[in-house]
Short mmCIF file of C-alpha atoms in Angstrom, two decimals:
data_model
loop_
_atom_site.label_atom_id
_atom_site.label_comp_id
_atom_site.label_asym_id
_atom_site.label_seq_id
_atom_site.Cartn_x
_atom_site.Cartn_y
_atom_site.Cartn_z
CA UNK A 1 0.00 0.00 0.00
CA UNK A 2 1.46 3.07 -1.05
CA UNK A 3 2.28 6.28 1.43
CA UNK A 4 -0.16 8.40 -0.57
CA UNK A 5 -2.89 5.78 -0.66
CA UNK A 6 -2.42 6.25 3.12
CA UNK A 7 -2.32 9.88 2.91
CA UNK A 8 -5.79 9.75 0.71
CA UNK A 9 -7.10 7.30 2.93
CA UNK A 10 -6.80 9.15 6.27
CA UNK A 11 -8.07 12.70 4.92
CA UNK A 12 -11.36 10.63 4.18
CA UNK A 13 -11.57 9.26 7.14
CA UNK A 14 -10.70 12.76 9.05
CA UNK A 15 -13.55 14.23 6.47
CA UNK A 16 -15.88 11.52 7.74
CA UNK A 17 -15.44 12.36 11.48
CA UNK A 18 -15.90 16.16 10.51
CA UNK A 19 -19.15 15.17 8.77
CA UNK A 20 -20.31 13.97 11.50
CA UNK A 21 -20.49 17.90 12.96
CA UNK A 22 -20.65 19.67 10.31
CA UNK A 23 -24.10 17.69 8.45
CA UNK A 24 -25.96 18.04 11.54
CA UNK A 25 -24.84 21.58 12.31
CA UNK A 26 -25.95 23.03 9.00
CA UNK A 27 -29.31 21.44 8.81
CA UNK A 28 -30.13 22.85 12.24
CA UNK A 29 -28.83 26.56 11.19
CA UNK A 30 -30.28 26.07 7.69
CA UNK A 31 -33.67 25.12 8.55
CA UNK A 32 -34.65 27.67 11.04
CA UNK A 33 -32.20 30.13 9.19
CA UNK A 34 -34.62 29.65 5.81
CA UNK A 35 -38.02 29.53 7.93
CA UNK A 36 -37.14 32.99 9.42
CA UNK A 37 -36.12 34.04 5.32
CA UNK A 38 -39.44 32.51 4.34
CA UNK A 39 -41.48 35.14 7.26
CA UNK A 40 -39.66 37.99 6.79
CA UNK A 41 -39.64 38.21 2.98
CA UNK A 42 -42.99 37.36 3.27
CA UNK A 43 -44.34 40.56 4.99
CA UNK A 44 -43.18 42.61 1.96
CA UNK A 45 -41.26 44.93 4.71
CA UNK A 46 -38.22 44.83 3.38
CA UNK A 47 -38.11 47.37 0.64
CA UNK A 48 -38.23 45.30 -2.65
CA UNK A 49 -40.84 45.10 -5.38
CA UNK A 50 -42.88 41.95 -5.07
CA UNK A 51 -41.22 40.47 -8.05
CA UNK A 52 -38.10 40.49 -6.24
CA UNK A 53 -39.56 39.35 -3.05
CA UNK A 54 -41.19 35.95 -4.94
CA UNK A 55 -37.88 35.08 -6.46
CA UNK A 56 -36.23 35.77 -3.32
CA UNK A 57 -39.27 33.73 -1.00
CA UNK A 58 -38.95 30.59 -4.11
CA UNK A 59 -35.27 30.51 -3.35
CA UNK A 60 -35.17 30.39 0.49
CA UNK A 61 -37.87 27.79 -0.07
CA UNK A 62 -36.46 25.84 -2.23
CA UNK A 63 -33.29 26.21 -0.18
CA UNK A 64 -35.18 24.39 2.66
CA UNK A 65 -36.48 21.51 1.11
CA UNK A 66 -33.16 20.59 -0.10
CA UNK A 67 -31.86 21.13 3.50
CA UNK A 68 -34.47 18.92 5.00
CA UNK A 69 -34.71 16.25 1.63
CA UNK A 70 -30.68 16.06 1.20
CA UNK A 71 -28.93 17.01 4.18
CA UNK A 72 -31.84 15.30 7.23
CA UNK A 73 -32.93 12.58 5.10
CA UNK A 74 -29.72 11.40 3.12
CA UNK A 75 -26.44 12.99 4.58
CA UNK A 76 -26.97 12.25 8.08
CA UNK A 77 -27.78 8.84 7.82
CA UNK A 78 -25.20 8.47 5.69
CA UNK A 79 -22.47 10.05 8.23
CA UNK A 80 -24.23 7.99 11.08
CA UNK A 81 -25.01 4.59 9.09
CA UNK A 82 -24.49 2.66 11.86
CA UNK A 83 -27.33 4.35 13.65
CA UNK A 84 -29.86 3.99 10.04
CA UNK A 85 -29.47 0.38 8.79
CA UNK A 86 -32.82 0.03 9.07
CA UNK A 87 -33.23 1.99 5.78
CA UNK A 88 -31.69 -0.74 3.96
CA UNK A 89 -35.09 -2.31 4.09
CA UNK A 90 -36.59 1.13 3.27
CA UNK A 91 -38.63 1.13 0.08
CA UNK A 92 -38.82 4.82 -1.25
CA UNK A 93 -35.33 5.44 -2.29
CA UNK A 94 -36.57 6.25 -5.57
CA UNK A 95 -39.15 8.62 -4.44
CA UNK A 96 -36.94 10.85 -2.29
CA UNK A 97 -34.54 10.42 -5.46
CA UNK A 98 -37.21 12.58 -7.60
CA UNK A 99 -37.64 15.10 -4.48
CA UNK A 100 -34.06 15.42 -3.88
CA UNK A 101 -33.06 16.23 -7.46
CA UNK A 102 -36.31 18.38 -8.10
CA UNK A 103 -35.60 20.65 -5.50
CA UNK A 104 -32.24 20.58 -6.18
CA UNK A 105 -32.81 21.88 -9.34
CA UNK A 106 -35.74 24.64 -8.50
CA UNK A 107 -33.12 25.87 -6.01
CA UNK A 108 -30.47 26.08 -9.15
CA UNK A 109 -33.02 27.27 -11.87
CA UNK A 110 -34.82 29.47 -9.02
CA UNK A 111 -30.93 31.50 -8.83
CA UNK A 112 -31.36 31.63 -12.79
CA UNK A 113 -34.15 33.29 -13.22
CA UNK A 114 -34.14 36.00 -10.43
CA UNK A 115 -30.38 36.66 -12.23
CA UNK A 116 -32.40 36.76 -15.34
CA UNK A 117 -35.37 38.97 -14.05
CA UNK A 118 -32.38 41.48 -12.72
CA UNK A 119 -30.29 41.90 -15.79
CA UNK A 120 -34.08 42.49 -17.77
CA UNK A 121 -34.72 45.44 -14.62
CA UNK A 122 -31.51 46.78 -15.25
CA UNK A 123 -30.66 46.59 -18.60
CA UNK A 124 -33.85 46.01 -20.64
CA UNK A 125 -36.09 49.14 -19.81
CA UNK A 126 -38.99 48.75 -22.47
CA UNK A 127 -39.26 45.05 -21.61
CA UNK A 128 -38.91 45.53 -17.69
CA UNK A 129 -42.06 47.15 -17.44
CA UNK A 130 -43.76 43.70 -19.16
CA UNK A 131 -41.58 41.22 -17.55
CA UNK A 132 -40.55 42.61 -13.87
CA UNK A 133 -44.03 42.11 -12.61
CA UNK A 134 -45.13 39.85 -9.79
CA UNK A 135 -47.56 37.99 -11.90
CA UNK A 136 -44.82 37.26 -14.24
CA UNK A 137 -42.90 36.41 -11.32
CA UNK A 138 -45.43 33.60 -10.01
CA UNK A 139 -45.46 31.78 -13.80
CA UNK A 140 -41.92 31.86 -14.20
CA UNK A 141 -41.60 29.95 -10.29
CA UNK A 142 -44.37 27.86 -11.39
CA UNK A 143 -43.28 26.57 -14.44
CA UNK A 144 -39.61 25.81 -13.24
CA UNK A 145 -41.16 24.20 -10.57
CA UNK A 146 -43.44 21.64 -12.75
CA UNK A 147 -40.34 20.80 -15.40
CA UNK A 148 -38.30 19.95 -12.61
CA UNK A 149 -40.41 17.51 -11.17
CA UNK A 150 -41.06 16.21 -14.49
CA UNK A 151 -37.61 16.11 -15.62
CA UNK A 152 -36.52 14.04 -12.64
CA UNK A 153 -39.38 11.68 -12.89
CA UNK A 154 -37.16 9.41 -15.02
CA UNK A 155 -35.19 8.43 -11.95
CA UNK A 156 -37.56 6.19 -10.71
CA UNK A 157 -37.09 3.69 -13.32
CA UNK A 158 -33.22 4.02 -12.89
CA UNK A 159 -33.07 4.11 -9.28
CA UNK A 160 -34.37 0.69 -7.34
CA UNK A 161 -36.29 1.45 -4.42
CA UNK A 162 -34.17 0.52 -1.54
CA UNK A 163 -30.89 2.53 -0.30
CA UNK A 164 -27.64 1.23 -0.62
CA UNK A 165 -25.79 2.02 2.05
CA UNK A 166 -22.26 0.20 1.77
CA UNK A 167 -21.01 1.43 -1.20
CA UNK A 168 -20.43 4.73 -3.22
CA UNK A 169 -22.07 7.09 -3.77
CA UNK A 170 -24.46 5.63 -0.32
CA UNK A 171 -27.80 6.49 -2.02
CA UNK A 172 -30.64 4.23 -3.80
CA UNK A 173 -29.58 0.82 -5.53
CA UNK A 174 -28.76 0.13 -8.74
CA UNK A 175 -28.32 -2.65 -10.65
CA UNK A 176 -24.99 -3.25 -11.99
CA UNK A 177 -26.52 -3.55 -15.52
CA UNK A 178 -28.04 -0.26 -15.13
CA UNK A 179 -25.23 1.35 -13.60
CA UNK A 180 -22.17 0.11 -16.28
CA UNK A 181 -24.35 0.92 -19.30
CA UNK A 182 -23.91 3.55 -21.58
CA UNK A 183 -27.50 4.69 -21.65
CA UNK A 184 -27.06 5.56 -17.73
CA UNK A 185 -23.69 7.35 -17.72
CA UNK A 186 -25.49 9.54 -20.72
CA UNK A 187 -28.46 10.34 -18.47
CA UNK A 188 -26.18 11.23 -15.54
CA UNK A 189 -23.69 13.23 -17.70
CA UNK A 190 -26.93 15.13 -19.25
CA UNK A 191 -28.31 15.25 -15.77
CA UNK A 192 -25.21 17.36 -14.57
CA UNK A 193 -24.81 19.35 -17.71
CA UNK A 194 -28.13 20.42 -17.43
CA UNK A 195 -28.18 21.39 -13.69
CA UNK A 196 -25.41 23.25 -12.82
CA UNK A 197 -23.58 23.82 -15.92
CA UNK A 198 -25.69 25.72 -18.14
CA UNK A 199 -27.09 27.95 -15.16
CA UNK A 200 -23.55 28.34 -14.68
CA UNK A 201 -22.64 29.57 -18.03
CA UNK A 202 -25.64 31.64 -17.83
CA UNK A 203 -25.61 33.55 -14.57
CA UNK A 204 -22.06 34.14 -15.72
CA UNK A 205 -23.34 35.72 -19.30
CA UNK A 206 -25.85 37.29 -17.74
CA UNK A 207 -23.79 39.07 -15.08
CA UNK A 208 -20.89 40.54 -17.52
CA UNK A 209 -23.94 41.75 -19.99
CA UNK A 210 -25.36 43.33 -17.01
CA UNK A 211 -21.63 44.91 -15.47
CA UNK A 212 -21.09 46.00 -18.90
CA UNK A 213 -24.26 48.19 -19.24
CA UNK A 214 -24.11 49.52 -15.58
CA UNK A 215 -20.24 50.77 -16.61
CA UNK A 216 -21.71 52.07 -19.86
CA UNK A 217 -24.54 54.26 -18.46
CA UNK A 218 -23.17 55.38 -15.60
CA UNK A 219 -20.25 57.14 -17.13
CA UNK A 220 -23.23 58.82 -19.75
CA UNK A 221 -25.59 59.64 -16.78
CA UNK A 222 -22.96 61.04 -14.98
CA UNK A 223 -21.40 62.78 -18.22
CA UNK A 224 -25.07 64.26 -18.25
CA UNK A 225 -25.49 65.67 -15.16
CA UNK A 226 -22.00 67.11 -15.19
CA UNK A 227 -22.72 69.11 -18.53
CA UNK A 228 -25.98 70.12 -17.00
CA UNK A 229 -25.19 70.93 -13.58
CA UNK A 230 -21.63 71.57 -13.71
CA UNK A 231 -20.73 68.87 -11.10
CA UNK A 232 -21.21 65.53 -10.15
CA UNK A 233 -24.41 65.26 -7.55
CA UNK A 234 -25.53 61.83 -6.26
CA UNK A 235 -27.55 59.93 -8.82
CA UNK A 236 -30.66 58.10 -6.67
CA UNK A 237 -31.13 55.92 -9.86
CA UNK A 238 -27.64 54.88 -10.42
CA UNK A 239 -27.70 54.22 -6.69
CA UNK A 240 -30.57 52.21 -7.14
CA UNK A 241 -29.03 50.16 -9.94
CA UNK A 242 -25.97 50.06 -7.55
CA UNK A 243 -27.63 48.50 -4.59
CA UNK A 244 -29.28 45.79 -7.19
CA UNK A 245 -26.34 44.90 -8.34
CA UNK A 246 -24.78 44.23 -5.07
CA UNK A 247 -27.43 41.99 -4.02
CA UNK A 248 -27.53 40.00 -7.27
CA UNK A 249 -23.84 39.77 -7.57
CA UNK A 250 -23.31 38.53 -3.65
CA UNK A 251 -25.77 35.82 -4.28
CA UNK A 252 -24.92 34.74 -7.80
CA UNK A 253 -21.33 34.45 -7.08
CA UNK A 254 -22.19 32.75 -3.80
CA UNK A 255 -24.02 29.93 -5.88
CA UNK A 256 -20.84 29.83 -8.44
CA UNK A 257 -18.00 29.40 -5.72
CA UNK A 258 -20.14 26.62 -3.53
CA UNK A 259 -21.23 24.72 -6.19
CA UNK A 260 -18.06 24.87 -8.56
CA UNK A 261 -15.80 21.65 -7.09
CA UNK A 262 -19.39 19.76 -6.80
CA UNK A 263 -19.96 20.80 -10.53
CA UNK A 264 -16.83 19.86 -11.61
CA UNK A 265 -16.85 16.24 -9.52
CA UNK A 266 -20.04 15.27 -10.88
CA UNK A 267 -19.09 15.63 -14.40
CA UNK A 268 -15.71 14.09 -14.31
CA UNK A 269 -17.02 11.47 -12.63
CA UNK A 270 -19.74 10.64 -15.59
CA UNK A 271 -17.46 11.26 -18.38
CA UNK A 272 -15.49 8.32 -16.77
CA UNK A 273 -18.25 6.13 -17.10
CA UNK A 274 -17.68 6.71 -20.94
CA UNK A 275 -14.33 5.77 -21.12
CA UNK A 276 -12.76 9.58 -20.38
CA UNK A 277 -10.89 8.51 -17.20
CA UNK A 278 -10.11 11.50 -14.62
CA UNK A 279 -8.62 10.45 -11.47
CA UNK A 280 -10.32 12.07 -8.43
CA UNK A 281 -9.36 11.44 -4.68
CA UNK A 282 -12.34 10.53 -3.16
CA UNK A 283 -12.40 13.42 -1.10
CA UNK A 284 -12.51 16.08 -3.35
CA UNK A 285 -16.06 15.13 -4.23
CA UNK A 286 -17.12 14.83 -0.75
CA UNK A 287 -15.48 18.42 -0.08
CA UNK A 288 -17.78 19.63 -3.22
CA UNK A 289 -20.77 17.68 -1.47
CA UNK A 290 -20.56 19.66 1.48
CA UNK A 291 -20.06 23.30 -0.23
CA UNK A 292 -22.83 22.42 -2.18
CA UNK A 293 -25.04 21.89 0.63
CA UNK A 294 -24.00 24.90 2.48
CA UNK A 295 -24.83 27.45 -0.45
CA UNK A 296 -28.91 25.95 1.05
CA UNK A 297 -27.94 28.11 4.31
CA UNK A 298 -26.11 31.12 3.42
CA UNK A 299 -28.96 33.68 1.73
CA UNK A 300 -30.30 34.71 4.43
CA UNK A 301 -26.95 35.84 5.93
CA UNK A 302 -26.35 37.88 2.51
CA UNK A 303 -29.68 39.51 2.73
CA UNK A 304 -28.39 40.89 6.11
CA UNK A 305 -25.26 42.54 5.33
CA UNK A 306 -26.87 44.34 2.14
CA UNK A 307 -30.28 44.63 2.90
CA UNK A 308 -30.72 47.65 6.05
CA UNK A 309 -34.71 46.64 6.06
CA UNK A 310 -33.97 43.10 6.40
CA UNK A 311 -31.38 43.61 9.03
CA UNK A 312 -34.18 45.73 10.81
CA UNK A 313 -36.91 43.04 10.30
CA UNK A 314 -34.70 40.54 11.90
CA UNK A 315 -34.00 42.41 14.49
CA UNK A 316 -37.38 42.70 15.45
CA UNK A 317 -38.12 39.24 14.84
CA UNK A 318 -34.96 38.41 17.37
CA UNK A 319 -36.68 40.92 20.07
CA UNK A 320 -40.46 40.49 20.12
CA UNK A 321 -40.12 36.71 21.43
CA UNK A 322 -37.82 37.88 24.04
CA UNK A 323 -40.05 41.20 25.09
CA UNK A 324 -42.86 38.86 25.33
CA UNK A 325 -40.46 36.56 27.85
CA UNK A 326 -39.57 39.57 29.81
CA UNK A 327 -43.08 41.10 30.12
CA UNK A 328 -44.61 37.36 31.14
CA UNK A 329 -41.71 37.18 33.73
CA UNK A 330 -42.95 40.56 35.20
#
């Protein structure tokens, strides 16, 4: 056995023990973390136009379900297995396999289009009036959520029912028939492509289109004013389009930096399947597994640093429960 099989070896088995913390930990900070998103958004108290607060509301939810479908009901047993071998015998596998990746990708697709209904706001002023609306809003959520379910149907004719719990990658069963044919690693391989790598390449386009025409009017605005003024006041519009920008940037490039190595694992891993062999240490992909998951938990902590009336909201949130202790103690 070589030294850095040994090396490989014990980082995996350090990773495991950290699992064991870390799983648990984020789905009790993500769950309550996304609930209190979920409220506060919610009341419309926040200063955004309800267009932005459905995206926003769809995400966190989305966020939660993939919290409580992944991380309580798939990586903890995993972590603790010994505790859950009773779900060998579990029937359902391929169920929660359809919830899993449907929420999974609503939580993806759900970042795409609120990048999407920003760069149209921002950069697309005869269509935002049309598209920015919160009806248009409520079709666009719908409709990603119905193509996601039914795009992720298929998996319960490739996935068995039962979980598999003693080998990689510890989720439903498969055949070995199914799982060594060329129709499956295609599926898989689209499967990834399809969710993250194209919102990938998009939230990318979309965010240097929308850069580029922020840069380009804001040195003509501000050209503008100079000529007609003879200085530079504050702009409240380019402000506006600042503080947007911000917020859509923070949580795009949130999404591209914790999902990246899990992107990148995934795909590697299915183009081996078709003879294109990429050596991995095992893990890398379990380091991408757990960035992935904690992108489900860290909205609502970007919504505080850039949004004052959401810091406010919370705020109150944190102190009515405890006024209410104080004035029952009394």
């Amino acid at each position: 056995m070589s030294l850095g099989y040994l090396i490989k070896l014990k980082i995996l088995w350090a990773l495991n023990d950290v699992q064991k913390i870390y799983y648990p930990f984020v789905a009790a900070v993500g769950v309550p973390l996304n609930v209190v998103t979920i409220v506060i958004l919610s009341r419309g108290k926040c200063g955004l136009s309800k267009c932005v607060t459905h995206y926003l509301v769809a995400m966190a939810a989305a966020d939660l379900l993939v919290v409580i479908i992944d991380l309580i009901l798939r990586q903890i047993p995993i972590v603790y297995r010994d505790q859950f071998l009773f779900l060998l015998h579990v029937r359902i596998c391929n169920i929660h396999a359809i919830l899993l990746y449907a929420a999974t990708d609503c939580s993806v697709w759900f970042t795409v289009t609120f990048t999407f209904d920003r760069f149209v706001a921002i950069c697309c002023q005869k269509l935002k009036l049309k598209y920015c609306t919160e009806q248009t809003a409520t079709v666009v959520l719908g409709t990603v959520t119905v193509l996601s379910c039914l795009r992720n149907f298929f998996w319960y004719f490739l996935y068995t029912s039962e979980y598999w719990l003693s080998n990689s990658p510890w989720f439903c069963r498969v055949t070995i028939g199914v799982s060594r044919s060329l129709v499956w690693a295609i599926v898989e391989l689209i499967h990834y492509i399809l969710t993250p790598f194209i919102p990938f390449i998009l939230i990318l386009l979309l965010n240097a289109l929308t850069v580029r025409h922020i840069l380009v009017s804001s040195r003509a605005r501000s050209r503008l004013r100079v000529r007609s003024s003879g200085e530079s006041p504050s702009d409240p519009e380019m402000e506006n389009r600042r503080k947007s920008m911000i917020v859509l940037f923070v949580i795009s490039g949130n999404f591209i930096l914790l999902w990246v190595l899990f992107m990148v694992c995934s795909i590697l891993r299915r183009l081996d399947y078709l003879g294109y062999s990429v050596s991995l240490p095992t893990f890398v992909p379990e380091i991408g597994s757990m960035l992935q998951l904690l992108s489900c938990c860290t909205n609502t902590f970007i919504y505080a640093v850039t949004q004052r009336k959401f810091r406010e909201e919370l705020r109150n949130g944190v102190k009515y429960p405890l006024a209410m202790v104080v004035k029952l103690i009394r």
